[in-house]
CSV table of C-alpha atoms in Angstrom, one decimal:
chain,number,residue,atom,x,y,z
Z,1182,UNK,CA,13.0,22.9,-13.4
Z,1183,UNK,CA,10.4,20.0,-12.8
Z,1184,UNK,CA,11.2,16.4,-12.1
Z,1185,UNK,CA,10.0,13.1,-10.4
Z,1186,UNK,CA,10.9,12.2,-6.8
Z,1187,UNK,CA,12.7,8.9,-7.1
Z,1188,UNK,CA,14.2,8.4,-3.8
Z,1189,UNK,CA,13.7,9.5,-0.1
Z,1190,UNK,CA,16.7,9.1,2.2
Z,1191,UNK,CA,15.1,11.0,5.3
Z,1192,UNK,CA,16.4,14.3,5.0
Z,1193,UNK,CA,17.5,14.3,1.2
Z,1194,UNK,CA,15.5,13.3,-1.8
Z,1195,UNK,CA,16.8,12.4,-5.3
Z,1196,UNK,CA,14.8,14.1,-8.1
Z,1197,UNK,CA,15.0,12.9,-11.7
Z,1198,UNK,CA,14.7,15.8,-13.7
Z,1199,UNK,CA,12.8,16.2,-17.2
Z,1200,UNK,CA,16.3,16.6,-18.7
Z,1201,UNK,CA,17.1,13.3,-17.3
Z,1202,UNK,CA,19.4,14.2,-14.4
Z,1203,UNK,CA,19.6,12.8,-10.7
Z,1204,UNK,CA,19.5,15.9,-8.5
Z,1205,UNK,CA,20.2,15.4,-4.8
Z,1206,UNK,CA,17.8,18.0,-3.1
Z,1207,UNK,CA,16.4,19.1,0.3
Z,1208,UNK,CA,13.1,20.9,1.1
Z,1209,UNK,CA,13.2,24.8,0.7
Z,1210,UNK,CA,12.1,25.8,4.1
Z,1211,UNK,CA,9.4,24.2,6.1
Z,1212,UNK,CA,6.3,23.4,4.1
Z,1213,UNK,CA,3.5,21.1,4.5
Z,1214,UNK,CA,0.8,19.6,2.2
Z,1215,UNK,CA,-2.2,21.4,3.1
Z,1216,UNK,CA,-4.8,19.1,4.9
Z,1217,UNK,CA,-2.3,16.2,5.4
Z,1218,UNK,CA,-0.3,15.8,8.8
Z,1219,UNK,CA,2.3,13.6,7.5
Z,1220,UNK,CA,5.8,12.7,8.7
Z,1221,UNK,CA,7.0,13.3,5.1
Z,1222,UNK,CA,5.9,16.3,3.2
Z,1223,UNK,CA,7.5,15.1,0.0
Z,1224,UNK,CA,7.0,11.2,-1.1
Z,1225,UNK,CA,8.7,9.2,-3.9
Z,1226,UNK,CA,6.1,9.6,-7.0
Z,1227,UNK,CA,5.5,13.4,-6.4
Z,1228,UNK,CA,6.1,15.9,-9.2
Z,1229,UNK,CA,8.0,18.7,-8.1
Z,1230,UNK,CA,9.7,22.0,-8.9
Z,1231,UNK,CA,13.6,22.0,-8.1
Z,1232,UNK,CA,16.2,24.9,-8.1
Z,1233,UNK,CA,19.5,23.5,-8.9
Z,1234,UNK,CA,22.5,25.0,-7.2
Z,1235,UNK,CA,26.1,25.4,-8.7
Z,1236,UNK,CA,27.3,22.3,-6.9
Z,1237,UNK,CA,24.7,20.1,-8.4
Z,1238,UNK,CA,22.5,19.9,-5.5
Z,1239,UNK,CA,18.9,21.4,-5.4
Z,1240,UNK,CA,16.1,22.6,-3.3
Z,1241,UNK,CA,12.7,21.3,-3.8
Z,1242,UNK,CA,10.5,24.6,-4.0
Z,1243,UNK,CA,7.0,23.3,-4.6
Z,1244,UNK,CA,5.0,20.1,-5.2
Z,1245,UNK,CA,2.6,19.7,-8.1
Z,1246,UNK,CA,-1.0,18.4,-7.0
Z,1247,UNK,CA,-1.2,14.6,-6.4
Z,1248,UNK,CA,-3.5,12.6,-8.4
Z,1249,UNK,CA,-3.6,10.1,-5.6
Z,1250,UNK,CA,-1.4,8.5,-2.9
Z,1251,UNK,CA,-1.0,5.4,-0.4
Z,1252,UNK,CA,-0.9,6.5,3.4
Z,1253,UNK,CA,-0.8,4.9,6.5
Z,1254,UNK,CA,-0.7,5.5,10.1
Z,1255,UNK,CA,2.8,6.4,11.5
Z,1256,UNK,CA,2.3,4.9,14.7
Z,1257,UNK,CA,-0.5,3.3,16.7
Z,1258,UNK,CA,-0.6,6.2,19.1
Z,1259,UNK,CA,-0.6,9.0,16.6
Z,1260,UNK,CA,-2.9,10.9,14.2
Z,1261,UNK,CA,0.0,11.5,12.0
Z,1262,UNK,CA,0.7,9.9,8.9
Z,1263,UNK,CA,3.1,8.4,6.5
Z,1264,UNK,CA,2.8,8.5,2.7
Z,1265,UNK,CA,4.3,5.4,1.0
Z,1266,UNK,CA,4.2,6.9,-2.5
Z,1267,UNK,CA,2.2,9.2,-5.0
Z,1268,UNK,CA,0.9,9.4,-8.4
Z,1269,UNK,CA,0.6,5.7,-8.5
Z,1270,UNK,CA,-0.7,4.1,-11.6
Z,1271,UNK,CA,-1.1,0.7,-10.0
Z,1272,UNK,CA,-0.1,-0.7,-6.5
Z,1273,UNK,CA,1.1,-4.4,-6.3
Z,1274,UNK,CA,0.5,-5.7,-2.9
Z,1275,UNK,CA,2.8,-8.8,-2.4
Z,1276,UNK,CA,1.6,-11.4,0.2
Z,1277,UNK,CA,2.8,-14.8,1.1
Z,1278,UNK,CA,0.4,-17.8,2.2
Z,1279,UNK,CA,3.3,-19.1,4.5
Z,1280,UNK,CA,6.8,-18.1,5.4
Z,1281,UNK,CA,5.7,-15.6,6.4
Z,1282,UNK,CA,2.1,-15.6,6.5
Z,1283,UNK,CA,0.3,-12.4,5.6
Z,1284,UNK,CA,-2.9,-11.9,7.4
Z,1285,UNK,CA,-6.2,-10.9,5.6
Z,1286,UNK,CA,-6.5,-8.1,8.2
Z,1287,UNK,CA,-3.3,-6.5,6.8
Z,1288,UNK,CA,-4.5,-7.2,3.1
Z,1289,UNK,CA,-7.9,-5.6,3.8
Z,1290,UNK,CA,-6.5,-2.6,5.3
Z,1291,UNK,CA,-4.0,-2.0,2.5
Z,1292,UNK,CA,-7.1,-2.5,0.1
Z,1293,UNK,CA,-9.4,-0.1,2.0
Z,1294,UNK,CA,-6.8,2.7,2.0
Z,1295,UNK,CA,-6.2,2.1,-1.7
Z,1296,UNK,CA,-9.8,2.3,-2.4
Z,1297,UNK,CA,-10.2,5.5,-0.4
Z,1298,UNK,CA,-7.3,7.2,-2.4
Z,1299,UNK,CA,-8.3,5.8,-5.9
Z,1300,UNK,CA,-5.2,3.6,-6.2
Z,1301,UNK,CA,-5.8,0.3,-8.3
Z,1302,UNK,CA,-4.5,-2.7,-6.5
Z,1303,UNK,CA,-3.2,-6.1,-7.9
Z,1304,UNK,CA,-2.7,-8.7,-5.1
Z,1305,UNK,CA,0.6,-11.0,-6.0
Z,1306,UNK,CA,0.5,-14.1,-4.1
Z,1307,UNK,CA,4.3,-14.9,-4.1
Z,1308,UNK,CA,6.5,-17.7,-2.9
Z,1309,UNK,CA,4.0,-20.0,-4.0
Z,1310,UNK,CA,6.9,-22.7,-4.4
Z,1311,UNK,CA,6.8,-23.3,-0.6
Z,1312,UNK,CA,3.3,-24.5,-0.8
Z,1313,UNK,CA,4.2,-28.2,-1.3
Z,1314,UNK,CA,1.2,-30.0,0.5
Z,1315,UNK,CA,-2.6,-30.0,-0.5
Z,1316,UNK,CA,-3.7,-27.9,2.5
Z,1317,UNK,CA,-1.4,-25.0,1.5
Z,1318,UNK,CA,-2.6,-25.2,-2.4
Z,1319,UNK,CA,-6.0,-25.2,-1.2
Z,1320,UNK,CA,-5.6,-22.1,1.1
Z,1321,UNK,CA,-4.0,-20.1,-1.7
Z,1322,UNK,CA,-6.9,-21.2,-4.2
Z,1323,UNK,CA,-9.5,-20.1,-1.4
Z,1324,UNK,CA,-7.7,-16.6,-0.7
Z,1325,UNK,CA,-7.1,-15.9,-4.5
Z,1326,UNK,CA,-10.9,-16.8,-5.2
Z,1327,UNK,CA,-11.9,-14.6,-2.2
Z,1328,UNK,CA,-10.3,-11.4,-3.6
Z,1329,UNK,CA,-10.8,-12.0,-7.3
Z,1330,UNK,CA,-14.5,-12.6,-6.7
Z,1331,UNK,CA,-14.6,-9.3,-5.1
Z,1332,UNK,CA,-13.1,-7.8,-8.2
Z,1333,UNK,CA,-9.3,-7.4,-7.4
Z,1334,UNK,CA,-6.8,-8.7,-10.0
Z,1335,UNK,CA,-4.5,-11.4,-8.7
Z,1336,UNK,CA,-1.3,-13.0,-9.8
Z,1337,UNK,CA,0.1,-16.2,-8.6
Z,1338,UNK,CA,4.0,-15.7,-8.7
Z,1339,UNK,CA,7.1,-17.2,-7.5
Z,1340,UNK,CA,10.0,-14.6,-7.8
Z,1341,UNK,CA,12.7,-17.5,-7.1
Z,1342,UNK,CA,11.8,-19.2,-10.5
Z,1343,UNK,CA,10.3,-16.4,-12.3
Z,1344,UNK,CA,6.6,-17.6,-12.2
Z,1345,UNK,CA,4.3,-14.5,-12.5
Z,1346,UNK,CA,7.1,-11.9,-13.5
Z,1347,UNK,CA,5.8,-11.6,-17.1
Z,1348,UNK,CA,2.6,-10.9,-16.3
Z,1349,UNK,CA,3.8,-7.9,-13.9
Z,1350,UNK,CA,6.1,-6.9,-16.3
Z,1351,UNK,CA,3.3,-6.6,-19.1
Z,1352,UNK,CA,0.9,-4.6,-16.7
Z,1353,UNK,CA,3.7,-2.4,-15.4
Z,1354,UNK,CA,4.9,-1.2,-18.5
Z,1355,UNK,CA,4.8,2.6,-19.0
Z,1356,UNK,CA,3.4,3.5,-15.7
Z,1357,UNK,CA,4.4,4.3,-11.9
Z,1358,UNK,CA,3.9,1.3,-9.9
Z,1359,UNK,CA,4.2,0.7,-6.2
Z,1360,UNK,CA,5.4,-2.6,-4.6
Z,1361,UNK,CA,4.1,-2.9,-0.9
Z,1362,UNK,CA,3.7,-5.6,1.5
Z,1363,UNK,CA,5.1,-7.1,4.8
Z,1364,UNK,CA,8.9,-7.6,5.5
Z,1365,UNK,CA,10.1,-10.9,3.9
Z,1366,UNK,CA,7.5,-11.7,1.3
Z,1367,UNK,CA,10.0,-11.2,-1.5
Z,1368,UNK,CA,9.4,-7.5,-3.0
Z,1369,UNK,CA,13.4,-7.2,-3.4
Z,1370,UNK,CA,13.5,-10.5,-5.2
Z,1371,UNK,CA,10.6,-9.6,-7.6
Z,1372,UNK,CA,12.3,-6.3,-8.3
Z,1373,UNK,CA,15.5,-8.0,-9.2
Z,1374,UNK,CA,13.5,-10.3,-11.6
Z,1375,UNK,CA,11.7,-7.2,-13.2
Z,1376,UNK,CA,15.1,-5.5,-13.6
Z,1377,UNK,CA,18.1,-7.6,-14.5
Z,1378,UNK,CA,21.1,-6.3,-13.0
Z,1379,UNK,CA,19.6,-3.9,-10.4
Z,1380,UNK,CA,20.7,-6.1,-7.6
Z,1381,UNK,CA,18.7,-4.8,-4.8
Z,1382,UNK,CA,19.7,-6.3,-1.5
Z,1383,UNK,CA,17.5,-9.4,-0.1
Z,1384,UNK,CA,17.7,-11.0,3.5
Z,1385,UNK,CA,16.9,-14.5,4.7
Z,1386,UNK,CA,13.7,-14.8,6.8
Z,1387,UNK,CA,14.0,-15.1,10.6
Z,1388,UNK,CA,13.7,-18.8,11.5
Z,1389,UNK,CA,12.7,-18.0,15.1
Z,1390,UNK,CA,10.0,-15.8,14.4
Z,1391,UNK,CA,9.2,-16.6,10.6
Z,1392,UNK,CA,9.5,-12.9,9.8
Z,1393,UNK,CA,11.2,-11.0,7.2
Z,1394,UNK,CA,14.0,-8.6,7.9
Z,1395,UNK,CA,14.0,-4.7,6.5
Z,1396,UNK,CA,16.3,-4.7,3.5
Z,1397,UNK,CA,14.6,-1.6,2.4
Z,1398,UNK,CA,14.9,1.5,4.7
Z,1399,UNK,CA,13.3,4.3,2.4
Z,1400,UNK,CA,11.3,4.4,-0.6
Z,1401,UNK,CA,13.1,4.2,-4.2
Z,1402,UNK,CA,11.7,4.1,-7.6
Z,1403,UNK,CA,13.8,2.3,-10.3
Z,1404,UNK,CA,13.2,2.6,-14.0
Z,1405,UNK,CA,11.7,-0.4,-15.7
Z,1406,UNK,CA,13.4,-1.7,-19.1
Z,1407,UNK,CA,9.8,-1.6,-20.5
Z,1408,UNK,CA,9.3,2.1,-19.7
Z,1409,UNK,CA,7.9,3.6,-16.4
Z,1410,UNK,CA,8.9,3.0,-12.8
Z,1411,UNK,CA,8.3,0.5,-9.9
Z,1412,UNK,CA,8.8,1.9,-6.3
Z,1413,UNK,CA,10.0,-0.2,-3.7
Z,1414,UNK,CA,8.8,0.5,-0.1
Z,1415,UNK,CA,10.0,-0.7,3.3
Z,1416,UNK,CA,8.3,-3.7,4.6
Z,1417,UNK,CA,5.6,-2.9,7.1
Z,1418,UNK,CA,4.1,-5.1,9.8
Z,1419,UNK,CA,0.9,-3.6,10.4
Z,1420,UNK,CA,-1.4,-1.1,8.2
Z,1421,UNK,CA,-3.1,1.6,10.2
Z,1422,UNK,CA,-5.7,3.4,8.5
Z,1423,UNK,CA,-6.2,7.3,9.0
Z,1424,UNK,CA,-8.9,10.0,8.5
Z,1425,UNK,CA,-11.6,7.6,7.7
Z,1426,UNK,CA,-15.1,8.8,8.6
Z,1427,UNK,CA,-17.2,6.1,10.2
Z,1428,UNK,CA,-20.0,6.5,7.8
Z,1429,UNK,CA,-17.8,5.9,4.7
Z,1430,UNK,CA,-15.8,3.0,5.8
Z,1431,UNK,CA,-18.1,0.5,4.1
Z,1432,UNK,CA,-17.4,2.5,0.9
Z,1433,UNK,CA,-13.7,1.0,0.9
Z,1434,UNK,CA,-15.2,-2.7,1.0
Z,1435,UNK,CA,-16.4,-2.9,-2.6
Z,1436,UNK,CA,-18.8,-6.3,-1.8
Z,1437,UNK,CA,-20.1,-4.5,1.5
Z,1438,UNK,CA,-20.9,-1.4,-0.1
Z,1439,UNK,CA,-22.6,-3.2,-3.0
Z,1440,UNK,CA,-24.9,-5.1,-0.6
Z,1441,UNK,CA,-25.5,-1.9,1.8
Z,1442,UNK,CA,-28.0,-0.4,-0.9
Z,1443,UNK,CA,-30.5,-2.9,0.6
Z,1444,UNK,CA,-30.2,-1.8,4.1
Z,1445,UNK,CA,-33.3,-0.1,5.9
Z,1446,UNK,CA,-31.4,2.8,7.1
Z,1447,UNK,CA,-29.2,5.0,5.1
Z,1448,UNK,CA,-26.8,5.7,8.0
Z,1449,UNK,CA,-26.5,1.8,8.7
Z,1450,UNK,CA,-23.0,1.0,10.3
Z,1451,UNK,CA,-23.6,-2.7,9.5
Z,1452,UNK,CA,-22.9,-3.7,13.1
Z,1453,UNK,CA,-26.5,-4.2,14.8
Z,1454,UNK,CA,-29.4,-2.4,13.1
Z,1455,UNK,CA,-32.5,-4.1,12.2
Z,1456,UNK,CA,-32.8,-4.6,8.5
Z,1457,UNK,CA,-29.4,-4.7,7.8
Z,1458,UNK,CA,-28.7,-6.2,4.3
Z,1459,UNK,CA,-24.8,-6.5,5.2
Z,1460,UNK,CA,-25.4,-8.5,8.3
Z,1461,UNK,CA,-28.0,-10.8,6.6
Z,1462,UNK,CA,-25.3,-11.3,3.7
Z,1463,UNK,CA,-22.7,-12.3,6.3
Z,1464,UNK,CA,-25.3,-14.8,7.5
Z,1465,UNK,CA,-25.8,-16.3,4.0
Z,1466,UNK,CA,-22.1,-16.4,3.5
Z,1467,UNK,CA,-22.4,-13.9,0.8
Z,1468,UNK,CA,-19.7,-11.7,2.6
Z,1469,UNK,CA,-16.8,-13.3,3.8
Z,1470,UNK,CA,-16.4,-13.4,7.7
Z,1471,UNK,CA,-12.7,-12.2,7.4
Z,1472,UNK,CA,-13.6,-9.2,5.5
Z,1473,UNK,CA,-16.5,-8.4,8.0
Z,1474,UNK,CA,-13.8,-8.6,10.8
Z,1475,UNK,CA,-11.5,-6.3,8.8
Z,1476,UNK,CA,-14.3,-3.9,8.0
Z,1477,UNK,CA,-14.9,-3.8,12.0
Z,1478,UNK,CA,-11.3,-3.2,12.8
Z,1479,UNK,CA,-11.3,-0.2,10.2
Z,1480,UNK,CA,-14.5,1.2,11.9
Z,1481,UNK,CA,-12.7,1.0,15.0
Z,1482,UNK,CA,-9.8,3.0,13.8
Z,1483,UNK,CA,-12.2,5.8,12.9
Z,1484,UNK,CA,-13.2,6.1,16.3
Z,1485,UNK,CA,-11.9,9.5,17.1
Z,1486,UNK,CA,-11.2,8.9,20.7
Z,1487,UNK,CA,-9.1,5.9,20.0
Z,1488,UNK,CA,-5.8,7.8,19.2
Z,1489,UNK,CA,-3.9,10.4,21.4
Z,1490,UNK,CA,-4.7,13.9,20.1
Z,1491,UNK,CA,-1.7,16.0,18.8
Z,1492,UNK,CA,-0.2,18.5,21.0
């Protein structure tokens, strides 16, 4: 029968079948998704066919085509990838201005990957209650303006007191939604707000390093009271992009792509070429320097010689 993969525990998966049963299942044989070198051939959000055994367990025998997915580099020295989730209606990237600080490079790399795989993103600025002084509030306003002016949806939130949760609930209703972000930004607390009584484990921030501790070790989808699902994912420190072609990287930065139509050369890399409209826009402060720096870092990722070749 068919079902939705709602949990990945490493070697086992949980499939929520169309007749509303939760079936613990393994993969039948060694199959890989064609064209994707990935550490997890089955991802939360996949629609699969599962054969149920007499003991209530099952075997996943096939995966239906994915409409999209979020993928990241498995490690800095690998061309292998890890799929965070698939068939996503919207991803919610949870970020914090302070305690811990989410870097704009991390945000931009996630956004670029989402653009590449056709996943709409809302940026959720969480823990805004910690921004007590004017400098913190001004920084929040500036970063919020940066991304909203590019065209991204943003939500100002505080999971501690419920600010922004109503907006998230309304926009998540009926869909498959992904929560992603660094460890410690409050994803588990947000899920506890979205689904009263679910009791997802939370942890304190490390005082020494101001970083979060991993409370989620595998991706898991939780049913929403308003219908649909929210997928919780393990916190990640970095977001390595994978399989981007150098001449396509600019396509995944919307404001750079819009300006690039004015470049003198069609194959402009926007790094040194004469008549580059992107470099001119950078000088004119039309494109943010933080975004351009992120563009260069992704461009470096796409250098075919940077990563170790697979055996």
